[in-house]
Amino acid sequence: MREPYYCSKDGRNKGAWTHQEDQKLIDYIKLHGEGCWRSLSMAAGLDRCRKSCRLRWLNYLRPDIKRGNFAQDEEDLIIKLHALLGNRWSLIAGRLPGRTDNEVKNYWNSCLRKKLICMGIDPNNHKLYHHLPHQKIPQQPLGSPIAISSESNKNNSNACSSKPSLKSHGTNATNNDDDMNTEKNYAIACTGEETSPMLDLNLKLAFEMP
DNA sequence: AAGCCGAGCAACCGCGGTTCG
DNA sequence: CCGAACCGCGGTTGCTCGGCT
């Protein structure tokens, strides 16, 4: 027996949060701490369901949230972690201090996926495509197994070399050494050439308990 | 100036897993 | 052990804004 899903069914507020609502939530959590979201929404005087309160706090109001563009090293880490973990956004975000799973997920879907596609890399399985980037790309079901494969990528160097820069959005492409190294390292990670793909990851991330 | 379109992001929804009585 | 209540995650939706025509 599930609890009622969301706010729409009980006439509570939906949509964007107002400044007053934010302030109420912040004030209440400052006083009483996080947790027990159901009672929190009532006790704080918020006409919102617990999920809405929790989401707002975790994704937006928390004081330790880092806002703004993702740095290059953050991008690299997301890509590597995604190759390793798949769509486990909370785990990926857990390795990025100040970033939320929602933010990482949005950034992946809006920016990084496109970058990888432009690089000729399938963002679902992190393999190189076997055709040029501008050609139509077959959609794969989400959640397909992560595969960092060494197979058959020897003819695909053009795909990666033809790619635009792997850079933060809004900046003009300049080929500085960092970007070139990033690109090269990730291509190596994709192809499995030279070394094990994830050697440059701190492997203790994989199964470290919180 | 107005309308269109796409990108980015916040919020919603539905489900699986966990806890507790 | 069982079921209700709750938590947290991941996918999706829809709103806003900026660029373009």
mmCIF file with all atom_site columns, C-alpha atoms (C1' of nucleotides) in Angstrom, chain A residues 106-107 109-112 114 118 169-170, chain B residues 5-9, chain C residues 14-19:
data_model
loop_
_atom_site.group_PDB
_atom_site.id
_atom_site.type_symbol
_atom_site.label_atom_id
_atom_site.label_alt_id
_atom_site.label_comp_id
_atom_site.label_asym_id
_atom_site.label_entity_id
_atom_site.label_seq_id
_atom_site.pdbx_PDB_ins_code
_atom_site.Cartn_x
_atom_site.Cartn_y
_atom_site.Cartn_z
_atom_site.occupancy
_atom_site.B_iso_or_equiv
_atom_site.pdbx_formal_charge
_atom_site.auth_seq_id
_atom_site.auth_comp_id
_atom_site.auth_asym_id
_atom_site.auth_atom_id
_atom_site.pdbx_PDB_model_num
ATOM 1  C CA    . ASN A 1 106 ? 20.427 17.506 -15.943 1.00 0.00 ? 106 ASN A CA    1
ATOM 2  C CA    . TYR A 1 107 ? 23.944 18.423 -16.934 1.00 0.00 ? 107 TYR A CA    1
ATOM 3  C CA    . ASN A 1 109 ? 21.304 15.049 -20.379 1.00 0.00 ? 109 ASN A CA    1
ATOM 4  C CA    . SER A 1 110 ? 21.677 18.588 -21.624 1.00 0.00 ? 110 SER A CA    1
ATOM 5  C CA    . CYS A 1 111 ? 25.395 18.916 -22.248 1.00 0.00 ? 111 CYS A CA    1
ATOM 6  C CA    . LEU A 1 112 ? 27.579 15.903 -21.750 1.00 0.00 ? 112 LEU A CA    1
ATOM 7  C CA    . LYS A 1 114 ? 25.736 15.843 -26.759 1.00 0.00 ? 114 LYS A CA    1
ATOM 8  C CA    . CYS A 1 118 ? 29.783 14.823 -31.130 1.00 0.00 ? 118 CYS A CA    1
ATOM 9  C CA    . HIS A 1 169 ? 29.503 25.497 -22.393 1.00 0.00 ? 169 HIS A CA    1
ATOM 10 C CA    . GLY A 1 170 ? 29.649 29.063 -23.495 1.00 0.00 ? 170 GLY A CA    1
ATOM 11 C "C1'" . DC  B 2 5   ? 12.550 27.383 -31.302 1.00 0.00 ? 5   DC  B "C1'" 1
ATOM 12 C "C1'" . DG  B 2 6   ? 15.860 25.020 -28.625 1.00 0.00 ? 6   DG  B "C1'" 1
ATOM 13 C "C1'" . DA  B 2 7   ? 18.599 24.654 -24.315 1.00 0.00 ? 7   DA  B "C1'" 1
ATOM 14 C "C1'" . DG  B 2 8   ? 18.758 24.455 -19.510 1.00 0.00 ? 8   DG  B "C1'" 1
ATOM 15 C "C1'" . DC  B 2 9   ? 16.851 23.670 -15.254 1.00 0.00 ? 9   DC  B "C1'" 1
ATOM 16 C "C1'" . DG  C 3 14  ? 7.026  21.582 -18.462 1.00 0.00 ? 14  DG  C "C1'" 1
ATOM 17 C "C1'" . DC  C 3 15  ? 8.421  26.312 -17.621 1.00 0.00 ? 15  DC  C "C1'" 1
ATOM 18 C "C1'" . DT  C 3 16  ? 11.647 30.091 -18.542 1.00 0.00 ? 16  DT  C "C1'" 1
ATOM 19 C "C1'" . DC  C 3 17  ? 14.870 32.473 -21.065 1.00 0.00 ? 17  DC  C "C1'" 1
ATOM 20 C "C1'" . DG  C 3 18  ? 17.921 33.723 -24.705 1.00 0.00 ? 18  DG  C "C1'" 1
ATOM 21 C "C1'" . DG  C 3 19  ? 19.034 33.571 -29.536 1.00 0.00 ? 19  DG  C "C1'" 1
#
